[in-house]
Short mmCIF file of C-alpha atoms in Angstrom, two decimals:
data_model
loop_
_atom_site.label_atom_id
_atom_site.label_comp_id
_atom_site.label_asym_id
_atom_site.label_seq_id
_atom_site.Cartn_x
_atom_site.Cartn_y
_atom_site.Cartn_z
CA MET A 1 2.59 -36.48 12.74
CA PHE A 2 3.48 -33.13 14.19
CA CYS A 3 2.54 -29.87 12.47
CA GLU A 4 -0.37 -31.49 10.62
CA LYS A 5 -2.83 -28.88 11.84
CA ALA A 6 -0.48 -26.04 11.05
CA MET A 7 -0.04 -27.31 7.49
CA GLU A 8 -3.79 -27.61 7.16
CA LEU A 9 -4.20 -23.93 8.02
CA VAL A 10 -1.66 -22.95 5.41
CA ARG A 11 -3.22 -25.22 2.81
CA GLU A 12 -6.64 -23.74 3.47
CA LEU A 13 -5.39 -20.30 2.62
CA HIS A 14 -3.37 -21.55 -0.31
CA ARG A 15 -6.51 -23.08 -1.81
CA ALA A 16 -8.58 -19.92 -1.49
CA PRO A 17 -8.19 -17.77 -4.62
CA GLU A 18 -6.71 -14.31 -4.23
CA GLY A 19 -9.14 -11.79 -2.88
CA GLU A 20 -11.17 -14.33 -0.98
CA LEU A 21 -11.13 -14.45 2.78
CA PRO A 22 -12.22 -17.79 4.26
CA ALA A 23 -13.57 -17.86 7.80
CA PHE A 24 -11.03 -17.46 10.57
CA SER A 25 -10.17 -20.87 11.93
CA GLU A 26 -9.96 -20.14 15.64
CA ASP A 27 -10.15 -23.81 16.39
CA GLY A 28 -7.25 -24.61 14.08
CA LEU A 29 -5.03 -21.95 15.60
CA ARG A 30 -5.87 -23.13 19.08
CA GLN A 31 -4.87 -26.69 18.20
CA VAL A 32 -1.55 -25.51 16.81
CA LEU A 33 -0.83 -23.56 19.98
CA GLU A 34 -1.76 -26.54 22.13
CA GLU A 35 0.54 -28.80 20.16
CA MET A 36 3.33 -26.29 20.62
CA LYS A 37 2.74 -26.22 24.36
CA ALA A 38 2.83 -30.02 24.57
CA LEU A 39 6.01 -30.27 22.50
CA TYR A 40 7.69 -27.61 24.59
CA GLU A 41 6.83 -29.31 27.86
CA GLN A 42 8.10 -32.64 26.59
CA ASN A 43 11.30 -30.96 25.54
CA GLN A 44 11.69 -29.26 28.92
CA SER A 45 11.50 -32.55 30.78
CA ASP A 46 13.87 -34.24 28.32
CA VAL A 47 16.40 -31.43 28.65
CA ASN A 48 16.32 -31.89 32.40
CA GLU A 49 16.91 -35.61 31.97
CA VAL A 50 19.87 -34.93 29.72
CA LYS A 51 21.37 -32.49 32.19
CA SER A 52 20.82 -34.52 35.33
CA GLY A 53 20.69 -38.10 34.09
CA GLY A 54 23.27 -37.73 31.33
CA ARG A 55 20.88 -39.21 28.76
CA SER A 56 22.38 -37.73 25.65
CA ASP A 57 20.45 -40.17 23.46
CA LEU A 58 17.49 -37.86 23.96
CA ILE A 59 19.20 -35.00 22.13
CA PRO A 60 18.00 -35.96 18.60
CA THR A 61 14.43 -36.11 19.88
CA ILE A 62 14.81 -32.70 21.46
CA LYS A 63 16.16 -31.27 18.22
CA PHE A 64 13.31 -32.82 16.29
CA ARG A 65 10.68 -31.36 18.61
CA HIS A 66 12.38 -27.98 18.39
CA CYS A 67 12.17 -28.09 14.59
CA SER A 68 8.48 -28.95 14.84
CA LEU A 69 7.99 -26.01 17.17
CA LEU A 70 9.69 -23.68 14.71
CA ARG A 71 7.60 -25.04 11.86
CA ASN A 72 4.40 -24.63 13.81
CA ARG A 73 5.27 -21.04 14.61
CA ARG A 74 6.18 -20.29 11.02
CA CYS A 75 2.91 -21.76 9.71
CA ALA A 76 0.81 -19.99 12.32
CA VAL A 77 2.40 -16.60 11.70
CA ALA A 78 2.19 -17.14 7.93
CA TYR A 79 -1.51 -17.96 8.24
CA LEU A 80 -2.21 -14.83 10.28
CA TYR A 81 -0.05 -12.57 8.14
CA ASP A 82 -1.54 -13.80 4.87
CA ARG A 83 -5.02 -13.11 6.23
CA LEU A 84 -3.89 -9.61 7.12
CA LEU A 85 -2.66 -9.11 3.56
CA ARG A 86 -6.00 -10.24 2.18
CA ILE A 87 -7.97 -8.01 4.53
CA ARG A 88 -5.73 -5.11 3.60
CA ALA A 89 -6.30 -5.69 -0.13
CA LEU A 90 -10.05 -5.81 0.45
CA ARG A 91 -9.93 -2.60 2.42
CA TRP A 92 -8.20 -0.83 -0.44
CA GLU A 93 -11.01 -2.01 -2.69
CA TYR A 94 -13.98 -1.33 -0.50
CA GLY A 95 -12.92 1.73 1.47
CA SER A 96 -13.25 2.10 5.20
CA VAL A 97 -16.36 0.03 5.66
CA LEU A 98 -16.19 -3.63 4.75
CA PRO A 99 -19.36 -5.47 3.78
CA ASN A 100 -20.98 -7.57 6.48
CA ALA A 101 -20.40 -10.87 4.75
CA LEU A 102 -16.67 -10.31 5.00
CA ARG A 103 -16.70 -9.08 8.56
CA PHE A 104 -18.36 -12.33 9.50
CA HIS A 105 -15.24 -14.18 8.40
CA MET A 106 -12.89 -12.04 10.42
CA SER A 107 -11.84 -12.63 13.99
CA ALA A 108 -12.45 -9.91 16.58
CA GLU A 109 -8.82 -8.85 16.63
CA GLU A 110 -8.67 -8.61 12.86
CA LYS A 111 -11.59 -6.24 12.88
CA ILE A 112 -10.22 -3.72 15.35
CA GLY A 113 -6.58 -3.69 14.47
CA ARG A 114 -6.44 -2.16 11.10
CA ILE A 115 -8.42 1.03 10.86
CA PRO A 116 -6.45 3.73 12.74
CA SER A 117 -3.47 3.95 10.39
CA THR A 118 -5.11 5.13 7.21
CA GLN A 119 -7.49 7.42 9.03
CA LYS A 120 -4.61 9.61 10.02
CA LEU A 121 -3.52 10.03 6.44
CA GLU A 122 -7.03 10.53 5.17
CA THR A 123 -7.28 13.73 7.11
CA HIS A 124 -4.51 14.99 4.88
CA TYR A 125 -5.53 13.57 1.57
CA VAL A 126 -8.71 12.13 0.26
CA LEU A 127 -7.59 8.71 -0.80
CA PHE A 128 -10.48 6.42 -1.34
CA SER A 129 -12.42 8.30 -3.94
CA ASP A 130 -11.04 9.06 -7.38
CA THR A 131 -10.21 5.46 -8.02
CA ALA A 132 -11.10 5.56 -11.67
CA ILE A 133 -10.91 8.09 -14.43
CA SER A 134 -14.19 8.77 -16.08
CA ARG A 135 -15.10 10.79 -19.12
CA LYS A 136 -18.34 12.12 -17.81
CA ASN A 137 -18.69 14.77 -15.19
CA LEU A 138 -22.24 14.18 -14.15
CA TYR A 139 -23.67 10.82 -13.41
CA GLU A 140 -27.27 9.85 -13.63
CA VAL A 141 -28.10 8.02 -10.44
CA ARG A 142 -31.13 6.42 -8.97
CA CYS A 143 -31.68 6.43 -5.28
CA LEU A 144 -32.08 3.02 -3.65
CA LYS A 145 -32.92 4.07 -0.15
CA ASP A 146 -34.25 7.13 1.59
CA TYR A 147 -31.20 9.20 2.37
CA GLY A 148 -32.49 12.67 3.01
CA GLU A 149 -31.03 16.02 2.04
CA PHE A 150 -27.81 16.06 0.11
CA GLU A 151 -25.90 19.21 -0.64
CA VAL A 152 -24.21 19.70 -3.99
CA ASP A 153 -21.29 22.01 -4.71
CA ASP A 154 -23.03 25.22 -5.67
CA GLY A 155 -25.15 25.19 -2.55
CA THR A 156 -28.31 23.65 -3.92
CA SER A 157 -29.51 20.66 -2.00
CA VAL A 158 -31.16 17.60 -3.37
CA LEU A 159 -33.64 15.38 -1.58
CA LEU A 160 -32.68 11.74 -2.02
CA LYS A 161 -35.76 9.63 -1.77
CA LYS A 162 -36.15 6.03 -2.78
CA ASN A 163 -36.42 5.62 -6.57
CA SER A 164 -35.85 9.29 -7.34
CA GLN A 165 -33.40 9.99 -10.16
CA HIS A 166 -30.85 12.77 -10.25
CA PHE A 167 -27.90 14.13 -12.15
CA LEU A 168 -25.08 14.49 -9.70
CA PRO A 169 -21.41 15.40 -10.02
CA ARG A 170 -19.22 12.36 -10.02
CA TRP A 171 -17.09 12.91 -6.98
CA LYS A 172 -20.04 13.56 -4.76
CA CYS A 173 -21.97 10.45 -5.59
CA GLU A 174 -19.07 8.00 -5.77
CA GLN A 175 -19.00 7.53 -2.03
CA LEU A 176 -22.74 7.02 -1.88
CA VAL A 177 -22.67 4.54 -4.73
CA ARG A 178 -20.11 2.51 -2.84
CA GLN A 179 -22.25 2.49 0.25
CA GLY A 180 -25.20 1.27 -1.75
CA VAL A 181 -27.38 4.35 -1.33
CA LEU A 182 -27.28 5.34 -4.99
CA GLU A 183 -27.25 3.28 -8.11
CA HIS A 184 -25.64 4.39 -11.34
CA VAL A 185 -28.09 4.34 -14.23
CA LEU A 186 -26.54 3.21 -17.50
CA SER A 187 -28.66 4.35 -20.38
CA MET B 1 -4.45 30.80 -14.17
CA THR B 2 -0.92 31.27 -15.33
CA GLU B 3 0.66 31.91 -11.95
CA GLU B 4 4.14 30.74 -11.29
CA LEU B 5 4.91 28.51 -8.35
CA ASP B 6 7.90 28.21 -6.11
CA LEU B 7 9.37 24.82 -5.40
CA THR B 8 11.84 25.23 -2.58
CA GLY B 9 14.40 22.64 -1.59
CA GLN B 10 14.68 20.93 1.79
CA ASP B 11 15.65 23.61 4.34
CA SER B 12 15.40 27.27 3.53
CA ASP B 13 18.42 28.07 5.68
CA ALA B 14 20.66 25.60 3.91
CA GLY B 15 20.81 27.59 0.73
CA SER B 16 17.73 26.22 -1.03
CA GLU B 17 17.39 26.16 -4.77
CA GLU B 18 14.23 27.86 -5.79
CA VAL B 19 12.80 26.45 -8.95
CA VAL B 20 9.94 28.38 -10.42
CA LEU B 21 7.52 26.18 -12.32
CA THR B 22 4.49 26.95 -14.39
CA PRO B 23 1.38 24.98 -13.46
CA ALA B 24 1.74 22.89 -16.61
CA GLU B 25 5.28 21.93 -15.67
CA LEU B 26 4.17 21.11 -12.15
CA ILE B 27 1.49 18.74 -13.39
CA GLU B 28 4.02 17.16 -15.73
CA ARG B 29 6.36 16.59 -12.81
CA LEU B 30 3.51 15.02 -10.87
CA GLU B 31 2.68 12.68 -13.74
CA GLN B 32 6.33 11.69 -14.07
CA ALA B 33 6.61 10.96 -10.35
CA TRP B 34 3.34 9.01 -10.58
CA MET B 35 4.51 6.80 -13.45
CA ASN B 36 7.89 6.19 -11.86
CA GLU B 37 6.24 5.19 -8.61
CA LYS B 38 3.79 2.87 -10.38
CA PHE B 39 6.44 0.95 -12.26
CA ALA B 40 9.29 0.85 -9.78
CA PRO B 41 9.42 -2.24 -7.56
CA GLU B 42 10.61 -0.29 -4.52
CA LEU B 43 9.44 2.85 -2.76
CA LEU B 44 10.98 5.92 -4.40
CA GLU B 45 11.99 9.24 -2.87
CA SER B 46 9.18 11.22 -1.34
CA LYS B 47 8.16 14.16 -3.52
CA SER B 48 6.23 16.06 -0.89
CA GLU B 49 7.00 19.46 -2.42
CA ILE B 50 5.28 18.47 -5.63
CA VAL B 51 2.33 17.04 -3.72
CA GLU B 52 1.92 20.20 -1.67
CA CYS B 53 2.21 22.48 -4.66
CA VAL B 54 -0.35 20.45 -6.57
CA MET B 55 -2.78 20.63 -3.67
CA GLU B 56 -2.27 24.39 -3.48
CA GLN B 57 -2.87 24.58 -7.20
CA LEU B 58 -6.07 22.59 -6.91
CA ASP B 59 -7.28 24.94 -4.18
CA HIS B 60 -6.59 27.95 -6.40
CA MET B 61 -8.49 26.36 -9.24
CA GLU B 62 -11.40 25.55 -6.97
CA GLU B 63 -11.55 29.17 -5.78
CA ASN B 64 -11.42 30.52 -9.31
CA LEU B 65 -14.20 28.22 -10.37
CA ARG B 66 -16.38 29.30 -7.50
CA ARG B 67 -16.09 32.93 -8.59
CA ALA B 68 -16.84 32.11 -12.22
CA LYS B 69 -20.25 32.42 -13.87
CA LYS B 70 -22.46 29.41 -13.32
CA GLY B 71 -23.33 27.25 -16.29
CA ASP B 72 -20.33 28.47 -18.22
CA LEU B 73 -18.90 25.73 -20.39
CA LYS B 74 -15.40 26.51 -19.20
CA VAL B 75 -16.43 25.56 -15.71
CA SER B 76 -17.13 21.93 -16.67
CA ILE B 77 -13.93 21.63 -18.61
CA HIS B 78 -11.88 23.02 -15.76
CA ARG B 79 -13.66 20.73 -13.35
CA MET B 80 -12.78 17.77 -15.51
CA GLU B 81 -9.16 18.88 -15.51
CA MET B 82 -9.26 19.16 -11.73
CA GLU B 83 -10.72 15.68 -11.46
CA ARG B 84 -7.94 14.26 -13.57
CA ILE B 85 -5.27 15.96 -11.52
CA ARG B 86 -6.95 14.76 -8.35
CA TYR B 87 -6.99 11.24 -9.71
CA VAL B 88 -3.27 11.27 -10.53
CA LEU B 89 -2.45 12.66 -7.11
CA SER B 90 -4.63 10.11 -5.32
CA SER B 91 -3.21 7.27 -7.36
CA TYR B 92 0.33 8.40 -6.61
CA LEU B 93 -0.29 8.53 -2.88
CA ARG B 94 -2.17 5.23 -2.88
CA CYS B 95 0.66 3.54 -4.77
CA ARG B 96 3.16 4.75 -2.18
CA LEU B 97 1.00 3.63 0.71
CA MET B 98 0.56 0.18 -0.76
CA LYS B 99 4.31 -0.17 -1.14
CA ILE B 100 4.82 1.01 2.42
CA GLU B 101 2.33 -1.58 3.65
CA LYS B 102 4.02 -4.27 1.60
CA PHE B 103 7.63 -3.62 2.60
CA PHE B 104 7.30 -1.84 5.92
CA PRO B 105 10.14 -3.50 7.91
CA HIS B 106 12.69 -2.84 5.16
CA ILE B 107 11.56 0.73 4.59
CA LEU B 108 11.67 1.56 8.29
CA GLU B 109 15.10 -0.04 8.58
CA LYS B 110 16.36 2.09 5.72
CA GLU B 111 14.92 5.21 7.35
CA LYS B 112 16.92 4.49 10.48
CA THR B 113 20.16 4.46 8.53
CA THR B 114 19.39 7.55 6.41
CA HIS B 115 21.57 10.40 7.52
CA GLU B 116 20.59 14.05 7.89
CA GLY B 117 20.62 15.82 4.58
CA GLU B 118 20.02 12.71 2.52
CA LEU B 119 16.62 12.59 0.91
CA SER B 120 14.18 10.39 2.74
CA SER B 121 11.80 8.06 0.97
CA LEU B 122 9.00 8.86 3.42
CA SER B 123 7.14 12.09 4.07
CA PRO B 124 6.57 12.86 7.78
CA GLU B 125 2.97 11.62 7.60
CA GLU B 126 4.04 8.47 5.79
CA LEU B 127 6.66 7.81 8.44
CA VAL B 128 4.02 7.99 11.15
CA PHE B 129 1.81 5.70 9.09
CA ALA B 130 4.60 3.16 8.60
CA LYS B 131 5.52 3.12 12.27
CA GLN B 132 1.91 2.73 13.32
CA TYR B 133 1.41 -0.02 10.78
CA MET B 134 4.42 -1.89 12.12
CA ALA B 135 3.27 -1.45 15.71
CA ASN B 136 -0.25 -2.63 14.80
CA THR B 137 1.03 -5.71 13.02
CA GLU B 138 3.39 -6.64 15.83
CA THR B 139 0.71 -6.15 18.47
CA TYR B 140 -1.76 -8.18 16.48
CA LEU B 141 0.62 -11.13 15.97
CA ARG B 142 1.69 -11.01 19.56
CA ASN B 143 -1.80 -10.97 21.00
CA VAL B 144 -3.32 -13.58 18.75
CA ALA B 145 -0.53 -16.12 18.59
CA LEU B 146 2.90 -15.27 19.91
CA LYS B 147 2.07 -14.67 23.54
CA HIS B 148 0.47 -18.12 23.71
CA MET B 149 3.62 -19.77 22.48
CA PRO B 150 6.51 -21.14 24.56
CA PRO B 151 8.66 -18.38 26.05
CA ASN B 152 11.72 -18.85 23.87
CA LEU B 153 9.72 -18.56 20.65
CA GLN B 154 7.73 -15.44 21.26
CA THR B 155 9.49 -13.07 18.90
CA VAL B 156 9.32 -13.03 15.13
CA ASP B 157 11.88 -11.08 13.16
CA LEU B 158 9.72 -9.18 10.68
CA LEU B 159 12.74 -7.93 8.81
CA ARG B 160 13.60 -11.49 7.85
CA SER B 161 10.08 -12.82 7.37
CA VAL B 162 8.51 -10.09 5.24
CA PRO B 163 9.64 -10.35 1.60
CA LYS B 164 11.94 -7.66 0.20
CA PRO B 165 11.14 -5.68 -2.94
CA ASP B 166 12.38 -7.51 -6.03
CA LEU B 167 14.97 -5.15 -7.43
CA ASP B 168 15.79 -7.58 -10.22
CA SER B 169 12.41 -7.18 -11.84
CA TYR B 170 12.40 -5.76 -15.33
CA VAL B 171 11.08 -2.31 -16.14
CA PHE B 172 10.49 -0.32 -19.32
CA LEU B 173 12.12 3.06 -19.51
CA ARG B 174 12.69 6.02 -21.78
CA VAL B 175 16.02 7.84 -21.62
CA LYS B 176 15.80 11.58 -20.96
CA GLU B 177 19.48 12.39 -20.62
CA ARG B 178 22.23 10.57 -22.44
CA GLN B 179 24.10 8.15 -20.18
CA GLU B 180 27.39 6.49 -20.88
CA ASN B 181 29.03 3.40 -19.53
CA ILE B 182 26.26 1.85 -17.55
CA LEU B 183 27.51 -1.39 -16.07
CA VAL B 184 25.09 -4.27 -16.51
CA GLU B 185 25.75 -7.11 -14.12
CA PRO B 186 25.36 -10.70 -15.31
CA GLU B 187 22.32 -12.66 -14.32
CA THR B 188 23.70 -16.14 -14.77
CA ASP B 189 27.18 -17.49 -14.29
CA GLU B 190 27.84 -17.95 -17.99
CA GLN B 191 27.32 -14.28 -18.77
CA ARG B 192 29.86 -11.61 -18.08
CA ASP B 193 29.10 -8.05 -17.18
CA TYR B 194 29.07 -5.57 -20.01
CA VAL B 195 28.79 -1.87 -20.49
CA ILE B 196 26.09 -0.05 -22.44
CA ASP B 197 25.40 3.53 -23.43
CA LEU B 198 21.92 4.96 -23.20
CA GLU B 199 21.00 7.32 -25.99
CA GLU B 200 18.62 10.17 -25.37
CA GLY B 201 15.08 9.30 -26.41
CA SER B 202 15.70 5.57 -26.66
CA GLN B 203 13.51 3.05 -24.88
CA HIS B 204 14.71 -0.05 -23.07
CA LEU B 205 13.61 -3.05 -21.05
CA ILE B 206 16.13 -3.54 -18.30
CA ARG B 207 16.56 -4.81 -14.76
CA TYR B 208 15.50 -2.18 -12.24
CA LYS B 209 18.61 -2.58 -10.10
CA THR B 210 20.88 -1.47 -12.96
CA ILE B 211 19.17 1.87 -13.48
CA ALA B 212 17.77 2.62 -10.01
CA PRO B 213 20.04 5.65 -9.42
CA LEU B 214 19.10 7.05 -12.82
CA VAL B 215 15.42 7.01 -11.90
CA ALA B 216 16.21 8.91 -8.71
CA SER B 217 18.21 11.55 -10.59
CA GLY B 218 15.59 11.95 -13.27
CA ALA B 219 17.82 10.83 -16.13
CA VAL B 220 15.36 8.13 -17.18
CA GLN B 221 11.59 7.87 -17.03
CA LEU B 222 9.82 4.57 -16.33
CA ILE B 223 6.99 3.82 -18.71
#
């Protein structure tokens, strides 16, 4: 039956819980596009037959194929757009750099398309830090990797070596915690 | 740190109203705008003056702290205050951006029909962001799928496909100024529309559409 593949794409996304990004089904999308091409070509030839040969009994078939084409397009665009929504939600959570496991599931176009927009705004406002209110001002953190020199607000610099522990102001270390360089120590 | 701030209206040559606010009042205005934005289903008016004033204020505070004695207890407390203000500001801007991303075709369409002098719901930077976002999305859909489709099917009307904000969703509010004769439209066919009065200080759960203009004018506060 027509539009089977398109429905499968939509179902795949529908099954995945919110926040999860399954791998991009390039194959699936390609099959949908191929089916659309085949349907369109069949319709073209039938339309010619109707015009030249007067075969108006073909009109219902043409209408039916047209509906399938519209459905295929709707499913394909819905699939792509829903993936964009998921990627966008993940970006809000993770910041500018998405973890590698996720990037593996994204198509090449998905990876390049999205970054420029928020960068422009970020030059005006710092958006990705300050995502949670905390009572404490200074965090105790342990360093997970060798990072090097790190300058704190009043000009003193701190050497971040693996396994060294420090007391750092919250806003400075939040970014590093997200990147995995520092680890918050809960005592 | 008890300086007074100027909040000027849109254009200074159009007879602006200058409202002088204390820092405390400014922060209160920011928090009110933040809560309204969080609970409203649609994108509200852009409050760029408040945002700019708050950022100026934060800069002043930062400067003052730098000049202060190190290790003073007041420094930590002021820093904490600055962090909280920064958080509210960030959250406010993030909330707006998320709504822009969610409803971009409708917001851009509304911008096109907003006349000069009417208050826009987008700051200049947000407008650029929204337009870029729309362009990016269209380019992406075109390159990945639409250009491979039959010629008569290559356009998708984003205005029709992207869902609109649900103005019928219910919101909690507190009344700041007494309102009379608010018309409440019926939801189902059996109901008829009726009129209510909103007393100052009372709290209600009501459909957003009914009180949307009151949020814009500041007569009610969403909670």
